């Protein structure tokens, strides 16, 4: 159902997927979806802001699921479980922010609401009048007489995500300009010491001691950080400690474009018919612990690891869809960071393609707190079936993430795992494995 600005429609589904979409292309800025949960027009605290650096609301009702790319279009998705939204929440503002330009340069911008269970579209609003805006409230979910409705809004901001968030009561951590240096003053000439005055004779009673000062209030929570981290050739490393990711769980997500690939020809009633097979990528990690133990976490051979015991790395399953809502997910227990010497995150093509080129595969490293670190595998220009993505090393108790982006081409008869082992000198013994 396509809507005009200001129109509203009932949302009968108990849970919905909210998709922000646009057409990609040269010079098109990236965009990010976010949600603000409001009471009387404002958030109750910064925890009511769901976006790329804070992807899950404490209630579990709203989750930022991330981006997917297909056929020249990009979609950033929020999952809203309306049945779990706290009764105090009156509205959920659905917003978008541009990264690297204005929305006037983002073609085909739209928002749509989809029944999460049935997959049917419940509402859609296409924004066609953007110019200099860098943030947009595209729509909102709101309660009316005990039921949920969606309204198309289309209100723009030229102050970016920070301006939009601040308008709804979010405290934003923005870089502060350094204070201007103060010019040094010439030292004053020393004055001759004065004779000490005679102590006065008091004729008044001693003063009463003041009451004790009240206890200091608890420190205010840290403001929300809007910065994003993208590792490049010119800036290839980032410290997790400096990003605030010193404990909790580091989550690594792999997703790719769901597609079919041509693999041959068959015949049906005298007509040529294309045969297809599914694309299957695998997220993997080589690890070396501080005590010298080495190993691999991967779906091949059911080596899924564990989070509460060595190697403190766990792969949640073998995904075949590539969906941004699921994909493959690797978790690293940062509460045991001292147990790690190094971790190499890499991706292999199990079947369905001979190269990462044009697969639109992306990997996101998300610490428990701090900014996510994004990688794209679209840079591949060789027939590579294994990509060494990121090397995480323990540097005096701080874990440092280094961008690798090495597309390796295995020799004939050599597995992708053995190929990446040789490139990084892991020194493990390998045997054939199956899923």
Tab-separated table of C-alpha atoms in Angstrom:
chain	number	residue	atom	x	y	z
A	1	UNK	CA	0.000	0.000	0.000
A	2	UNK	CA	1.650	3.228	-1.205
A	3	UNK	CA	0.949	6.230	1.015
A	4	UNK	CA	1.129	10.015	0.763
A	5	UNK	CA	2.765	12.240	3.374
A	6	UNK	CA	0.598	12.485	6.487
A	7	UNK	CA	-1.550	9.451	5.673
A	8	UNK	CA	-1.963	6.638	8.200
A	9	UNK	CA	-2.977	3.002	8.107
A	10	UNK	CA	-3.722	0.262	10.646
A	11	UNK	CA	-0.980	-2.261	11.403
A	12	UNK	CA	-2.701	-5.546	12.322
A	13	UNK	CA	0.465	-7.670	12.586
A	14	UNK	CA	1.971	-8.449	16.029
A	15	UNK	CA	5.502	-7.988	14.635
A	16	UNK	CA	6.758	-6.056	11.608
A	17	UNK	CA	9.917	-5.533	9.632
A	18	UNK	CA	10.566	-1.889	8.774
A	19	UNK	CA	12.701	-1.566	5.649
A	20	UNK	CA	14.535	1.597	4.630
A	21	UNK	CA	15.558	1.262	0.989
A	22	UNK	CA	17.233	3.183	-1.835
A	23	UNK	CA	19.077	2.648	-5.121
A	24	UNK	CA	22.855	2.399	-4.896
A	25	UNK	CA	25.322	3.784	-7.400
A	26	UNK	CA	28.451	5.921	-7.840
A	27	UNK	CA	28.382	8.964	-5.574
A	28	UNK	CA	25.311	7.812	-3.648
A	29	UNK	CA	25.756	8.296	0.116
A	30	UNK	CA	25.165	5.431	2.509
A	31	UNK	CA	22.102	5.627	4.752
A	32	UNK	CA	21.212	4.127	8.114
A	33	UNK	CA	17.878	3.267	9.725
A	34	UNK	CA	17.144	4.066	13.365
A	35	UNK	CA	14.214	4.064	15.792
A	36	UNK	CA	13.347	6.213	18.812
A	37	UNK	CA	10.864	4.952	21.399
A	38	UNK	CA	8.952	7.933	22.812
A	39	UNK	CA	6.870	8.858	25.820
A	40	UNK	CA	5.192	12.293	25.567
A	41	UNK	CA	7.309	13.109	22.531
A	42	UNK	CA	10.714	12.345	24.100
A	43	UNK	CA	12.857	9.332	24.916
A	44	UNK	CA	12.960	8.289	28.563
A	45	UNK	CA	16.739	7.841	28.316
A	46	UNK	CA	19.401	7.263	25.677
A	47	UNK	CA	18.559	3.537	25.900
A	48	UNK	CA	15.363	4.266	23.897
A	49	UNK	CA	17.463	4.965	20.777
A	50	UNK	CA	18.051	1.946	18.510
A	51	UNK	CA	20.616	2.353	15.723
A	52	UNK	CA	23.856	0.848	14.369
A	53	UNK	CA	25.844	1.485	17.584
A	54	UNK	CA	23.003	0.369	19.885
A	55	UNK	CA	21.260	-2.322	17.840
A	56	UNK	CA	18.867	-3.843	20.408
A	57	UNK	CA	16.432	-2.155	22.782
A	58	UNK	CA	16.575	-3.387	26.386
A	59	UNK	CA	13.014	-4.710	26.095
A	60	UNK	CA	13.920	-6.758	23.015
A	61	UNK	CA	11.008	-5.172	21.155
A	62	UNK	CA	13.097	-3.262	18.590
A	63	UNK	CA	16.203	-4.570	16.848
A	64	UNK	CA	18.417	-3.085	14.138
A	65	UNK	CA	19.153	-5.971	11.783
A	66	UNK	CA	21.490	-4.235	9.328
A	67	UNK	CA	21.885	-3.917	5.573
A	68	UNK	CA	21.499	-6.140	2.537
A	69	UNK	CA	22.196	-5.441	-1.129
A	70	UNK	CA	20.404	-6.956	-4.110
A	71	UNK	CA	20.168	-5.944	-7.779
A	72	UNK	CA	21.419	-2.401	-7.290
A	73	UNK	CA	19.282	-1.641	-4.241
A	74	UNK	CA	20.233	-1.394	-0.557
A	75	UNK	CA	17.916	-2.164	2.353
A	76	UNK	CA	18.519	-1.384	6.034
A	77	UNK	CA	16.078	-3.199	8.315
A	78	UNK	CA	14.528	-2.785	11.763
A	79	UNK	CA	12.508	-5.558	13.394
A	80	UNK	CA	9.713	-4.282	15.677
A	81	UNK	CA	7.879	-6.782	17.880
A	82	UNK	CA	4.804	-4.675	18.641
A	83	UNK	CA	3.490	-7.201	21.117
A	84	UNK	CA	6.586	-6.680	23.296
A	85	UNK	CA	6.677	-2.877	23.232
A	86	UNK	CA	6.335	-1.556	26.795
A	87	UNK	CA	2.900	-0.079	27.593
A	88	UNK	CA	4.433	3.331	28.396
A	89	UNK	CA	5.760	3.742	24.842
A	90	UNK	CA	3.337	5.816	22.762
A	91	UNK	CA	5.277	6.232	19.508
A	92	UNK	CA	8.193	4.671	17.670
A	93	UNK	CA	9.808	7.183	15.323
A	94	UNK	CA	11.379	5.553	12.256
A	95	UNK	CA	14.249	7.646	10.928
A	96	UNK	CA	17.055	7.620	8.388
A	97	UNK	CA	20.427	9.377	8.364
A	98	UNK	CA	22.760	9.927	5.403
A	99	UNK	CA	26.468	9.153	5.700
A	100	UNK	CA	28.697	11.031	3.255
A	101	UNK	CA	26.200	13.336	1.575
A	102	UNK	CA	22.620	14.593	1.532
A	103	UNK	CA	19.387	12.765	0.825
A	104	UNK	CA	19.054	14.791	-2.357
A	105	UNK	CA	21.722	12.430	-3.729
A	106	UNK	CA	19.930	9.256	-2.542
A	107	UNK	CA	17.625	8.019	-5.330
A	108	UNK	CA	14.522	5.930	-4.717
A	109	UNK	CA	14.378	6.508	-0.953
A	110	UNK	CA	11.446	4.704	0.655
A	111	UNK	CA	10.226	3.093	3.860
A	112	UNK	CA	7.927	0.114	3.997
A	113	UNK	CA	6.325	-1.929	6.760
A	114	UNK	CA	6.085	-5.691	6.259
A	115	UNK	CA	4.293	-8.335	8.317
A	116	UNK	CA	7.252	-10.170	9.885
A	117	UNK	CA	5.473	-13.541	9.810
A	118	UNK	CA	3.604	-13.466	6.506
A	119	UNK	CA	5.996	-11.253	4.538
A	120	UNK	CA	3.143	-9.162	3.114
A	121	UNK	CA	3.540	-5.411	2.696
A	122	UNK	CA	1.317	-3.386	5.032
A	123	UNK	CA	2.458	0.136	4.149
A	124	UNK	CA	4.937	1.968	1.943
A	125	UNK	CA	5.970	5.626	1.709
A	126	UNK	CA	8.257	6.911	-1.075
A	127	UNK	CA	10.160	10.112	-0.319
A	128	UNK	CA	10.647	12.173	-3.478
A	129	UNK	CA	11.302	15.749	-2.290
A	130	UNK	CA	14.649	15.489	-0.446
A	131	UNK	CA	17.285	18.181	-1.128
A	132	UNK	CA	19.838	19.229	1.528
A	133	UNK	CA	18.561	17.027	4.351
A	134	UNK	CA	21.022	14.682	6.088
A	135	UNK	CA	18.415	13.014	8.322
A	136	UNK	CA	14.747	12.141	7.844
A	137	UNK	CA	11.823	10.998	9.931
A	138	UNK	CA	10.191	8.846	7.280
A	139	UNK	CA	7.390	7.399	9.395
A	140	UNK	CA	6.190	6.401	12.830
A	141	UNK	CA	4.354	3.570	14.531
A	142	UNK	CA	1.912	4.828	17.154
A	143	UNK	CA	-0.835	3.540	19.429
A	144	UNK	CA	-4.443	4.532	18.883
A	145	UNK	CA	-7.235	3.070	21.048
A	146	UNK	CA	-5.162	0.013	21.944
A	147	UNK	CA	-4.103	-0.757	18.357
A	148	UNK	CA	-1.001	0.111	16.338
A	149	UNK	CA	-0.995	2.344	13.261
A	150	UNK	CA	1.665	3.625	10.839
A	151	UNK	CA	1.887	7.256	9.674
A	152	UNK	CA	3.972	8.509	6.732
A	153	UNK	CA	5.866	11.598	7.976
A	154	UNK	CA	8.635	12.768	5.614
A	155	UNK	CA	10.175	15.435	7.896
A	156	UNK	CA	13.782	16.333	7.059
A	157	UNK	CA	16.718	17.679	9.086
A	158	UNK	CA	19.865	19.374	7.800
A	159	UNK	CA	21.715	18.679	11.085
A	160	UNK	CA	22.230	14.945	10.566
A	161	UNK	CA	21.565	12.107	12.965
A	162	UNK	CA	22.955	14.151	15.868
A	163	UNK	CA	20.414	16.934	15.309
A	164	UNK	CA	17.525	14.521	14.927
A	165	UNK	CA	18.489	12.506	18.021
A	166	UNK	CA	18.981	15.633	20.132
A	167	UNK	CA	15.550	16.892	19.103
A	168	UNK	CA	14.017	13.823	20.771
A	169	UNK	CA	16.058	14.094	23.978
A	170	UNK	CA	19.139	12.002	23.205
A	171	UNK	CA	22.481	13.083	24.705
A	172	UNK	CA	25.004	12.904	21.875
A	173	UNK	CA	28.751	12.546	22.355
A	174	UNK	CA	30.255	14.936	19.797
A	175	UNK	CA	33.936	15.832	19.425
A	176	UNK	CA	34.702	19.074	21.221
A	177	UNK	CA	36.989	21.709	19.795
A	178	UNK	CA	40.162	22.180	21.759
A	179	UNK	CA	40.221	25.263	23.971
A	180	UNK	CA	42.285	28.176	22.677
A	181	UNK	CA	45.690	28.317	24.367
A	182	UNK	CA	46.084	30.992	26.990
A	183	UNK	CA	49.019	33.356	26.434
A	184	UNK	CA	51.544	33.071	29.252
A	185	UNK	CA	51.743	36.080	31.527
A	186	UNK	CA	54.993	37.688	32.603
A	187	UNK	CA	55.853	36.774	36.183
A	188	UNK	CA	55.179	39.545	38.664
A	189	UNK	CA	58.040	40.980	40.665
A	190	UNK	CA	58.139	39.498	44.157
A	191	UNK	CA	56.710	41.794	46.819
A	192	UNK	CA	58.425	42.441	50.110
A	193	UNK	CA	56.953	40.206	52.791
A	194	UNK	CA	54.513	42.001	55.045
A	195	UNK	CA	54.708	41.728	58.784
A	196	UNK	CA	52.235	39.141	60.043
A	197	UNK	CA	49.199	40.834	61.619
A	198	UNK	CA	48.418	40.306	65.270
A	199	UNK	CA	45.689	37.736	65.772
A	200	UNK	CA	42.398	39.417	66.650
A	201	UNK	CA	40.858	38.781	70.014
A	202	UNK	CA	37.457	37.173	69.546
A	203	UNK	CA	34.579	38.329	71.697
A	204	UNK	CA	32.026	36.100	69.889
A	205	UNK	CA	31.158	32.492	70.593
A	206	UNK	CA	32.751	29.869	68.380
A	207	UNK	CA	30.834	29.314	65.128
A	208	UNK	CA	28.672	26.227	64.789
A	209	UNK	CA	30.067	23.662	62.331
A	210	UNK	CA	28.093	23.534	59.060
A	211	UNK	CA	26.063	20.389	58.383
A	212	UNK	CA	27.777	17.703	56.287
A	213	UNK	CA	27.453	18.091	52.544
A	214	UNK	CA	24.827	15.875	50.914
A	215	UNK	CA	26.166	12.840	49.018
A	216	UNK	CA	27.171	13.453	45.429
A	217	UNK	CA	24.611	12.362	42.841
A	218	UNK	CA	25.522	9.337	40.703
A	219	UNK	CA	27.411	10.206	37.518
A	220	UNK	CA	25.284	10.815	34.456
A	221	UNK	CA	25.326	7.984	31.891
A	222	UNK	CA	27.725	8.393	29.006
A	223	UNK	CA	26.157	10.093	25.995
A	224	UNK	CA	25.400	8.114	22.841
A	225	UNK	CA	28.271	7.821	20.362
A	226	UNK	CA	27.272	8.217	16.714
A	227	UNK	CA	30.690	7.566	15.197
A	228	UNK	CA	31.136	4.640	12.800
A	229	UNK	CA	34.369	2.784	12.112
A	230	UNK	CA	35.348	1.647	8.611
A	231	UNK	CA	38.814	0.184	8.275
A	232	UNK	CA	40.580	1.252	5.091
A	233	UNK	CA	44.040	0.891	3.560
A	234	UNK	CA	45.000	4.296	4.969
A	235	UNK	CA	43.484	3.574	8.423
A	236	UNK	CA	43.743	-0.223	8.782
A	237	UNK	CA	43.634	-0.728	12.574
A	238	UNK	CA	41.394	0.078	15.512
A	239	UNK	CA	41.753	-0.533	19.242
A	240	UNK	CA	38.734	-2.171	20.854
A	241	UNK	CA	39.673	-0.554	24.189
A	242	UNK	CA	39.540	2.923	22.639
A	243	UNK	CA	36.121	2.021	21.185
A	244	UNK	CA	34.841	0.885	24.575
A	245	UNK	CA	34.789	-2.801	23.604
A	246	UNK	CA	36.748	-4.230	26.517
A	247	UNK	CA	34.231	-6.780	27.819
A	248	UNK	CA	31.055	-8.590	26.886
A	249	UNK	CA	30.701	-10.244	23.495
A	250	UNK	CA	32.194	-9.243	20.156
A	251	UNK	CA	29.792	-10.388	17.455
A	252	UNK	CA	30.842	-10.941	13.852
A	253	UNK	CA	28.080	-11.183	11.235
A	254	UNK	CA	28.452	-12.335	7.622
A	255	UNK	CA	25.679	-11.810	5.107
A	256	UNK	CA	25.550	-11.866	1.341
A	257	UNK	CA	23.198	-11.349	-1.558
A	258	UNK	CA	20.816	-14.274	-1.928
A	259	UNK	CA	20.970	-15.338	-5.555
A	260	UNK	CA	21.170	-18.268	-7.921
A	261	UNK	CA	24.188	-18.837	-10.131
A	262	UNK	CA	24.271	-20.381	-13.595
A	263	UNK	CA	26.149	-23.672	-13.588
A	264	UNK	CA	25.186	-25.546	-16.746
A	265	UNK	CA	22.507	-26.449	-19.235
A	266	UNK	CA	19.872	-29.128	-19.364
A	267	UNK	CA	17.124	-30.041	-21.770
A	268	UNK	CA	13.391	-30.058	-21.164
A	269	UNK	CA	10.977	-30.636	-24.054
A	270	UNK	CA	13.663	-29.612	-26.531
A	271	UNK	CA	14.388	-26.256	-24.825
A	272	UNK	CA	17.599	-25.233	-23.097
A	273	UNK	CA	17.109	-24.848	-19.359
A	274	UNK	CA	19.577	-23.267	-16.938
A	275	UNK	CA	20.589	-25.338	-13.937
A	276	UNK	CA	21.196	-23.450	-10.677
A	277	UNK	CA	22.708	-24.026	-7.285
A	278	UNK	CA	22.654	-21.996	-4.115
A	279	UNK	CA	25.492	-19.769	-2.999
A	280	UNK	CA	26.992	-20.828	0.353
A	281	UNK	CA	29.643	-18.802	2.201
A	282	UNK	CA	31.211	-19.774	5.531
A	283	UNK	CA	32.424	-17.497	8.321
A	284	UNK	CA	35.484	-18.977	10.070
A	285	UNK	CA	38.161	-18.083	12.627
A	286	UNK	CA	41.637	-19.403	13.254
A	287	UNK	CA	42.682	-18.907	16.873
A	288	UNK	CA	45.866	-19.088	18.896
A	289	UNK	CA	45.480	-18.903	22.679
A	290	UNK	CA	47.961	-17.440	25.143
A	291	UNK	CA	48.877	-20.965	26.319
A	292	UNK	CA	49.882	-21.971	22.768
A	293	UNK	CA	46.790	-23.981	21.779
A	294	UNK	CA	45.634	-23.464	18.192
A	295	UNK	CA	42.505	-24.392	16.279
A	296	UNK	CA	39.710	-23.328	13.970
A	297	UNK	CA	36.040	-22.461	14.465
A	298	UNK	CA	33.929	-23.245	11.389
A	299	UNK	CA	30.879	-25.150	10.171
A	300	UNK	CA	33.019	-27.626	8.242
A	301	UNK	CA	33.570	-30.611	10.504
A	302	UNK	CA	31.076	-29.193	13.046
A	303	UNK	CA	33.867	-27.228	14.762
A	304	UNK	CA	31.475	-24.643	16.241
A	305	UNK	CA	33.610	-23.837	19.311
A	306	UNK	CA	32.281	-22.625	22.674
A	307	UNK	CA	31.748	-19.269	24.368
A	308	UNK	CA	32.056	-20.258	28.057
A	309	UNK	CA	35.218	-22.358	27.737
A	310	UNK	CA	38.272	-22.408	25.459
A	311	UNK	CA	38.492	-21.229	22.757
A	312	UNK	CA	35.841	-18.681	23.956
A	313	UNK	CA	34.731	-18.347	20.317
A	314	UNK	CA	31.420	-19.742	19.041
A	315	UNK	CA	29.788	-20.030	15.603
A	316	UNK	CA	26.011	-20.170	15.963
A	317	UNK	CA	25.319	-22.326	12.912
A	318	UNK	CA	25.718	-22.918	9.186
A	319	UNK	CA	23.457	-20.459	7.359
A	320	UNK	CA	22.635	-21.079	3.687
A	321	UNK	CA	20.471	-18.013	3.016
A	322	UNK	CA	22.882	-15.105	3.486
A	323	UNK	CA	19.982	-13.105	4.882
A	324	UNK	CA	20.947	-9.935	6.770
A	325	UNK	CA	18.382	-10.959	9.398
A	326	UNK	CA	20.378	-14.109	10.151
A	327	UNK	CA	23.498	-14.776	8.092
A	328	UNK	CA	26.376	-16.460	9.890
A	329	UNK	CA	27.327	-15.180	13.330
A	330	UNK	CA	30.562	-15.650	15.230
A	331	UNK	CA	30.822	-14.589	18.901
A	332	UNK	CA	34.041	-13.835	20.825
A	333	UNK	CA	33.904	-13.670	24.643
A	334	UNK	CA	35.845	-10.473	25.471
A	335	UNK	CA	35.599	-11.256	29.195
A	336	UNK	CA	38.399	-13.747	28.461
A	337	UNK	CA	40.450	-11.464	26.204
A	338	UNK	CA	43.634	-12.284	28.142
A	339	UNK	CA	43.280	-15.896	26.939
A	340	UNK	CA	43.789	-14.829	23.293
A	341	UNK	CA	47.069	-14.333	21.466
A	342	UNK	CA	45.566	-13.816	18.006
A	343	UNK	CA	42.380	-14.526	16.054
A	344	UNK	CA	42.106	-14.468	12.256
A	345	UNK	CA	38.576	-13.993	10.913
A	346	UNK	CA	38.209	-15.301	7.362
A	347	UNK	CA	35.476	-16.207	4.889
A	348	UNK	CA	35.379	-19.125	2.425
A	349	UNK	CA	33.150	-19.931	-0.531
A	350	UNK	CA	31.867	-23.444	0.084
A	351	UNK	CA	29.895	-23.679	-3.151
A	352	UNK	CA	28.047	-21.625	-5.739
A	353	UNK	CA	30.777	-19.224	-6.940
A	354	UNK	CA	34.456	-19.124	-7.873
A	355	UNK	CA	35.116	-15.615	-6.601
A	356	UNK	CA	33.841	-13.034	-4.107
A	357	UNK	CA	33.382	-10.491	-6.910
A	358	UNK	CA	29.774	-9.262	-7.210
A	359	UNK	CA	28.511	-11.386	-4.293
A	360	UNK	CA	27.859	-8.232	-2.206
A	361	UNK	CA	29.069	-9.985	0.920
A	362	UNK	CA	29.585	-7.849	4.029
A	363	UNK	CA	31.008	-8.551	7.471
A	364	UNK	CA	30.331	-6.451	10.586
A	365	UNK	CA	32.277	-6.686	13.839
A	366	UNK	CA	30.069	-5.370	16.661
A	367	UNK	CA	31.580	-5.045	20.158
A	368	UNK	CA	29.223	-5.164	23.125
A	369	UNK	CA	29.738	-1.404	23.353
A	370	UNK	CA	31.352	0.985	20.915
A	371	UNK	CA	31.137	1.486	17.191
A	372	UNK	CA	30.723	-1.401	14.720
A	373	UNK	CA	33.544	-2.141	12.283
A	374	UNK	CA	32.341	-2.765	8.733
A	375	UNK	CA	34.006	-4.717	5.910
A	376	UNK	CA	32.900	-5.235	2.312
A	377	UNK	CA	34.133	-8.123	0.163
A	378	UNK	CA	33.293	-6.383	-3.124
A	379	UNK	CA	36.939	-5.397	-3.751
A	380	UNK	CA	37.865	-8.864	-5.016
A	381	UNK	CA	39.425	-8.868	-8.517
A	382	UNK	CA	40.929	-12.393	-8.592
A	383	UNK	CA	39.414	-15.919	-8.628
A	384	UNK	CA	39.559	-16.147	-4.848
A	385	UNK	CA	37.538	-18.569	-2.707
A	386	UNK	CA	39.018	-17.497	0.644
A	387	UNK	CA	39.397	-14.013	2.105
A	388	UNK	CA	41.469	-13.262	5.210
A	389	UNK	CA	39.354	-10.462	6.593
A	390	UNK	CA	40.633	-9.225	9.960
A	391	UNK	CA	43.430	-10.118	12.371
A	392	UNK	CA	42.683	-9.538	16.060
A	393	UNK	CA	45.783	-9.497	18.265
A	394	UNK	CA	46.334	-9.090	22.003
A	395	UNK	CA	48.545	-6.056	22.460
A	396	UNK	CA	49.359	-5.742	26.148
A	397	UNK	CA	45.807	-6.641	27.187
A	398	UNK	CA	44.130	-4.545	24.468
A	399	UNK	CA	42.660	-6.304	21.445
A	400	UNK	CA	43.547	-4.569	18.181
A	401	UNK	CA	41.587	-5.231	14.990
A	402	UNK	CA	43.630	-4.987	11.784
A	403	UNK	CA	42.073	-4.928	8.344
A	404	UNK	CA	43.553	-7.650	6.129
A	405	UNK	CA	41.221	-7.938	3.095
A	406	UNK	CA	43.554	-10.505	1.486
A	407	UNK	CA	41.891	-12.439	-1.316
A	408	UNK	CA	43.827	-15.688	-1.603
A	409	UNK	CA	43.761	-18.095	-4.569
A	410	UNK	CA	44.253	-21.725	-3.441
A	411	UNK	CA	46.539	-23.944	-5.471
A	412	UNK	CA	45.025	-26.969	-7.159
A	413	UNK	CA	44.120	-29.566	-4.537
A	414	UNK	CA	44.757	-27.205	-1.600
A	415	UNK	CA	41.805	-26.305	0.617
A	416	UNK	CA	40.921	-22.678	1.437
A	417	UNK	CA	41.679	-23.395	5.119
A	418	UNK	CA	45.154	-24.731	4.390
A	419	UNK	CA	45.739	-21.763	2.070
A	420	UNK	CA	44.999	-19.170	4.756
A	421	UNK	CA	46.995	-21.198	7.328
A	422	UNK	CA	50.082	-21.063	5.082
A	423	UNK	CA	49.672	-17.337	4.439
A	424	UNK	CA	49.652	-16.535	8.182
A	425	UNK	CA	51.969	-19.260	9.478
A	426	UNK	CA	49.467	-20.914	11.811
A	427	UNK	CA	51.174	-24.309	11.425
A	428	UNK	CA	48.163	-26.623	11.809
A	429	UNK	CA	47.597	-30.091	10.386
A	430	UNK	CA	44.514	-30.334	8.145
A	431	UNK	CA	42.376	-33.267	7.034
A	432	UNK	CA	39.340	-33.380	4.692
A	433	UNK	CA	36.047	-32.417	6.322
A	434	UNK	CA	32.335	-32.427	5.480
A	435	UNK	CA	29.265	-30.498	6.508
